[in-house]
Coordinates of C-alpha atoms and ligand atoms in Angstrom, one line a residue:
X1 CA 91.8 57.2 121.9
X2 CA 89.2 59.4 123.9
X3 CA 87.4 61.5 122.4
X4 CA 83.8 62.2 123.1
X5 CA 82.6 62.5 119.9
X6 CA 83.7 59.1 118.4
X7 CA 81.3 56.2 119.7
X8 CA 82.2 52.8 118.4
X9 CA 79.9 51.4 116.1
X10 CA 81.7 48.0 114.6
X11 CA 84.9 47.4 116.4
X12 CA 87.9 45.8 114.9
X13 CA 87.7 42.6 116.0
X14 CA 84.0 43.1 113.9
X15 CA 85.5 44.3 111.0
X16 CA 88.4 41.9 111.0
X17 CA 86.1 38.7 111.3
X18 CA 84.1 39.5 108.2
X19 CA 87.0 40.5 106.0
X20 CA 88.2 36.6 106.4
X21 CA 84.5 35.6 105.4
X22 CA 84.6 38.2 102.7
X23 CA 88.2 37.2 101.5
X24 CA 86.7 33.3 101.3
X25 CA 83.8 34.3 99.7
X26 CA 85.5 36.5 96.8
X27 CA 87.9 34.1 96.4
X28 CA 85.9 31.1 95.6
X29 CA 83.9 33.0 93.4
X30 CA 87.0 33.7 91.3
X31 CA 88.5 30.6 90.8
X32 CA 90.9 31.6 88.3
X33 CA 92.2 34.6 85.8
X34 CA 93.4 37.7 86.3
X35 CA 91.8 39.6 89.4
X36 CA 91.9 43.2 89.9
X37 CA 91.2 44.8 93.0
X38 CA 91.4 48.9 92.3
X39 CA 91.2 50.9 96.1
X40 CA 89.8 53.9 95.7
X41 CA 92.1 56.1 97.4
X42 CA 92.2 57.3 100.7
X43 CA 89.8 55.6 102.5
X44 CA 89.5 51.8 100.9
X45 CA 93.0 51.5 101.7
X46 CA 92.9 49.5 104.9
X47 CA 89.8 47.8 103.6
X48 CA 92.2 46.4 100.6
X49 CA 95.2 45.7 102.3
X50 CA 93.0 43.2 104.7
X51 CA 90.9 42.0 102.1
X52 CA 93.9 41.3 99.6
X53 CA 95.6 39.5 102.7
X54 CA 92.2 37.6 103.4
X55 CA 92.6 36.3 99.4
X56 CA 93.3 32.8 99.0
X57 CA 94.7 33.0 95.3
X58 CA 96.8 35.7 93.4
X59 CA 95.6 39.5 93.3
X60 CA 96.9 42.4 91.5
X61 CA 97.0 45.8 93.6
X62 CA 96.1 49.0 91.5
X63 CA 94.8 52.0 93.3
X64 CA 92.6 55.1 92.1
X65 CA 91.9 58.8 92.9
X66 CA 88.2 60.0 92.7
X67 CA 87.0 63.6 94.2
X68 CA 83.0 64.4 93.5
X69 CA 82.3 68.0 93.5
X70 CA 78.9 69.4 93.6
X71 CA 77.2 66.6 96.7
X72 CA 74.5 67.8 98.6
X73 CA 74.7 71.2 95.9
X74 CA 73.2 69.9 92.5
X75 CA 71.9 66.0 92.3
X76 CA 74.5 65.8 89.1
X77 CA 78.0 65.3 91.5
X78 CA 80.7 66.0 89.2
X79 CA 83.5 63.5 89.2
X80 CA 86.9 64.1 88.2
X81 CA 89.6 61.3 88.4
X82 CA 92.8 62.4 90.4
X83 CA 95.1 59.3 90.2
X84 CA 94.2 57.0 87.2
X85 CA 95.1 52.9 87.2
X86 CA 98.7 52.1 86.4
X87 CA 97.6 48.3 84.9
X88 CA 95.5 48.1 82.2
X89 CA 92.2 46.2 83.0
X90 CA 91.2 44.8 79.4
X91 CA 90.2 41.0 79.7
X92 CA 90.9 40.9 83.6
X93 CA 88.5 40.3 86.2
X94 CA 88.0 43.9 88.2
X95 CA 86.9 43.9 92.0
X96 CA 86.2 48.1 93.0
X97 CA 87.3 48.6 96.8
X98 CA 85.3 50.9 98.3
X99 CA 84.8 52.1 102.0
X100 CA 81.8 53.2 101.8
X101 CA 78.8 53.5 98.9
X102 CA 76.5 57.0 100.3
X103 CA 74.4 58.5 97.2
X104 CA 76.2 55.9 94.6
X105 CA 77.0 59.4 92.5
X106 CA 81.1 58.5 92.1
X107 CA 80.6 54.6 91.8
X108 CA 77.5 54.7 89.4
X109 CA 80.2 57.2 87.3
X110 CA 82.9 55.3 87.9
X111 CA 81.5 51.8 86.9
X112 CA 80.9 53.8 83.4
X113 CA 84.2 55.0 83.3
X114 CA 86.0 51.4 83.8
X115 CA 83.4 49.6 81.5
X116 CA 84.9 51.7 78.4
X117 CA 88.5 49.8 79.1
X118 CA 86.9 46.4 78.5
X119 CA 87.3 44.2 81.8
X120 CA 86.1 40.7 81.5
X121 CA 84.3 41.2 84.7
X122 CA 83.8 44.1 86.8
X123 CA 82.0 43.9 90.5
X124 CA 82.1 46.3 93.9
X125 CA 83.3 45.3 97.5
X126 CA 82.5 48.0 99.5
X127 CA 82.9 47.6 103.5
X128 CA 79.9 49.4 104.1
X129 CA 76.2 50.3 102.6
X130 CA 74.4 53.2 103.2
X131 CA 71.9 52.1 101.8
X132 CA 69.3 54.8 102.6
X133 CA 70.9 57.5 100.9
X134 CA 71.2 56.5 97.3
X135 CA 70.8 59.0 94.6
X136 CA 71.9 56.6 91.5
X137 CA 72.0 53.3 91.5
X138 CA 74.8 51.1 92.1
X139 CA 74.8 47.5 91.5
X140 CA 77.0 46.2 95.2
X141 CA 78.4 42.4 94.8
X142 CA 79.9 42.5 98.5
X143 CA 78.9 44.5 101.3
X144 CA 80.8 43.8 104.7
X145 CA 78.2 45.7 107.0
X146 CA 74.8 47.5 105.9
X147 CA 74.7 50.7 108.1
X148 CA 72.4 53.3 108.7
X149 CA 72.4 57.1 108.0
X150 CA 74.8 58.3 110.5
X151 CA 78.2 60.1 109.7
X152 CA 81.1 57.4 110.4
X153 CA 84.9 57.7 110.3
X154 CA 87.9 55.2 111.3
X155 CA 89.6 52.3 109.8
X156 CA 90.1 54.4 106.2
X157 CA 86.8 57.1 107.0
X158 CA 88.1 60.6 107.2
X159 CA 86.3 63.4 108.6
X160 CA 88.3 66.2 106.9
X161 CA 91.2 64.2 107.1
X162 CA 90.9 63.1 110.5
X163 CA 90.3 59.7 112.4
X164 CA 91.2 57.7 109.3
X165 CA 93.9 55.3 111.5
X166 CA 91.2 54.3 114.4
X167 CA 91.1 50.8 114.3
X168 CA 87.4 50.4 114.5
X169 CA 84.8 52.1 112.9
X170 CA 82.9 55.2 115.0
X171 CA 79.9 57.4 114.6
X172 CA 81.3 61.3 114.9
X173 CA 78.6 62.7 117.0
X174 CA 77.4 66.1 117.6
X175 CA 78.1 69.6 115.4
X176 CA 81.1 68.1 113.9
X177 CA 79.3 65.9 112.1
X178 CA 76.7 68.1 110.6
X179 CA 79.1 70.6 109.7
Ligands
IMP201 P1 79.0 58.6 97.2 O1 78.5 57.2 97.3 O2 79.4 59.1 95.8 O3 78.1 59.6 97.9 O4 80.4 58.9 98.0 C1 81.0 57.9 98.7 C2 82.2 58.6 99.3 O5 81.8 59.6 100.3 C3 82.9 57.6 100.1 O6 83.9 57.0 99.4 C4 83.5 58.4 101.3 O7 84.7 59.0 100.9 C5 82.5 59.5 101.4 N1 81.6 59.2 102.6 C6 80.3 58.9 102.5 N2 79.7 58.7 103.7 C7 80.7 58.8 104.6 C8 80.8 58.7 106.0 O8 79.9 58.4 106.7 N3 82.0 58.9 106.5 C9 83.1 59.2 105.8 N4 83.1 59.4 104.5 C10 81.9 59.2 103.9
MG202 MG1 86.0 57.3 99.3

C-alpha cells in the first residue's frame, strides 16, 4: 500500500520475530494451569492470534470490549465495558492482550475490574509501550516494542477505523494524525 502518510516504523518481519520470543518467554513462565489470554477488542486481535499461535502449551481465547470516553477532556477517562468475557476467570491464570498501553487510563481500570472475579494470576502483554504518556499507572509484564510518542496504526492500530490490516506497524504523519 502507498500512501504518504504511513511511514513504517517496525515491519512485520519485526513484529513476527519477537512474538516467537514473546510466545517462548510467556510460555515458560506458565508452566502449567489454566491460562487466559483476554484480547481487548479491535486492535489486540492480530497481536493474540500470533501470540496464542507462538504458545507452546494450551491457551483459552476470551475476548473483551472497552471504549474510554472523556481522554484528552478530563484526566478521569470514563470506561465502560462493551463486550464482557464469556469464561469465567476465577482460579485461572489471566494474560490481558493489549496493542498498545498510551495514558494506562482503561488498563489501570480494567486491571480493577478483573481483580473483583478472583483470577489466580493476572499480568499484561501489550505489543507496544508508550511509555511517555502515562496518566495512571499500569504494572506491564510483557512489552514487545517500547515506542515513542508518535501516533501509530497497522497490524490491529486503527486510525478511525482505518489501516488496522497493514501488516507492519506505521507512524500516520501529518494533520491526520493530530486531528
Ligand atoms: P490508554 O492507555 O487508556 O490511553 O488507551 C490505550 C488505547 O488507545 C489503545 O488500546 C488504543 O486503542 C488507543 N491508542 C493509543 N495510542 C494509539 C496509537 O498510537 N494508535 C492507535 N491507537 C492508539
Ligand atoms: Mg485498544
Amino acid at each position: 500500500m502507498t500512501d504518504p502518510n504511513l511511514r513504517v516504523l517496525i515491519s512485520s518481519d519485526r513484529i513476527q520475530a519477537r512474538i516467537r520470543e514473546m510466545g517462548e518467554q510467556i510460555s515458560g513462565d506458565y508452566p502449567s494451569g489454566r491460562l487466559h489470554l483476554i484480547c481487548i477488542l479491535k486492535g489486540a486481535t492480530f497481536f493474540m492470534t500470533d501470540l496464542a499461535r507462538a504458545m507452546k502449551r494450551d491457551v483459552f481465547l476470551d475476548f473483551m470490549g472497552i471504549s474510554t470516553y472523556g481522554k484528552g477532556k478530563t484526566s478521569s477517562g470514563e470506561v465502560k465495558v462493551t463486550k464482557d468475557l464469556d469464561i469465567s476467570v476465577e482460579g485461572a491464570d489471566v494474560l490481558v492482550v493489549e496493542d498498545i498501553v498510551d495514558s494506562g487510563v482503561t488498563l489501570n481500570y480494567l486491571m480493577q475490574l478483573l481483580q473483583q472475579r478472583k483470577p489466580r494470576s493476572i499480568r499484561i502483554a501489550t505489543l507496544l509501550d508508550k511509555p511517555e504518556r502515562r496518566l495512571r499507572p499500569v504494572s506491564v509484564a510483557y512489552v514487545g516494542f517500547r515506542i515513542p510518542d508518535e501516533f501509530v496504526v497497522g497490524y490491529g492500530l486503527d486510525f478511525d477505523e482505518k489501516y488496522r490490516n497493514l501488516d507492519d506497524i506505521c507512524v500516520l504523519d501529518g494533520e491526520l494524525a493530530a486531528a
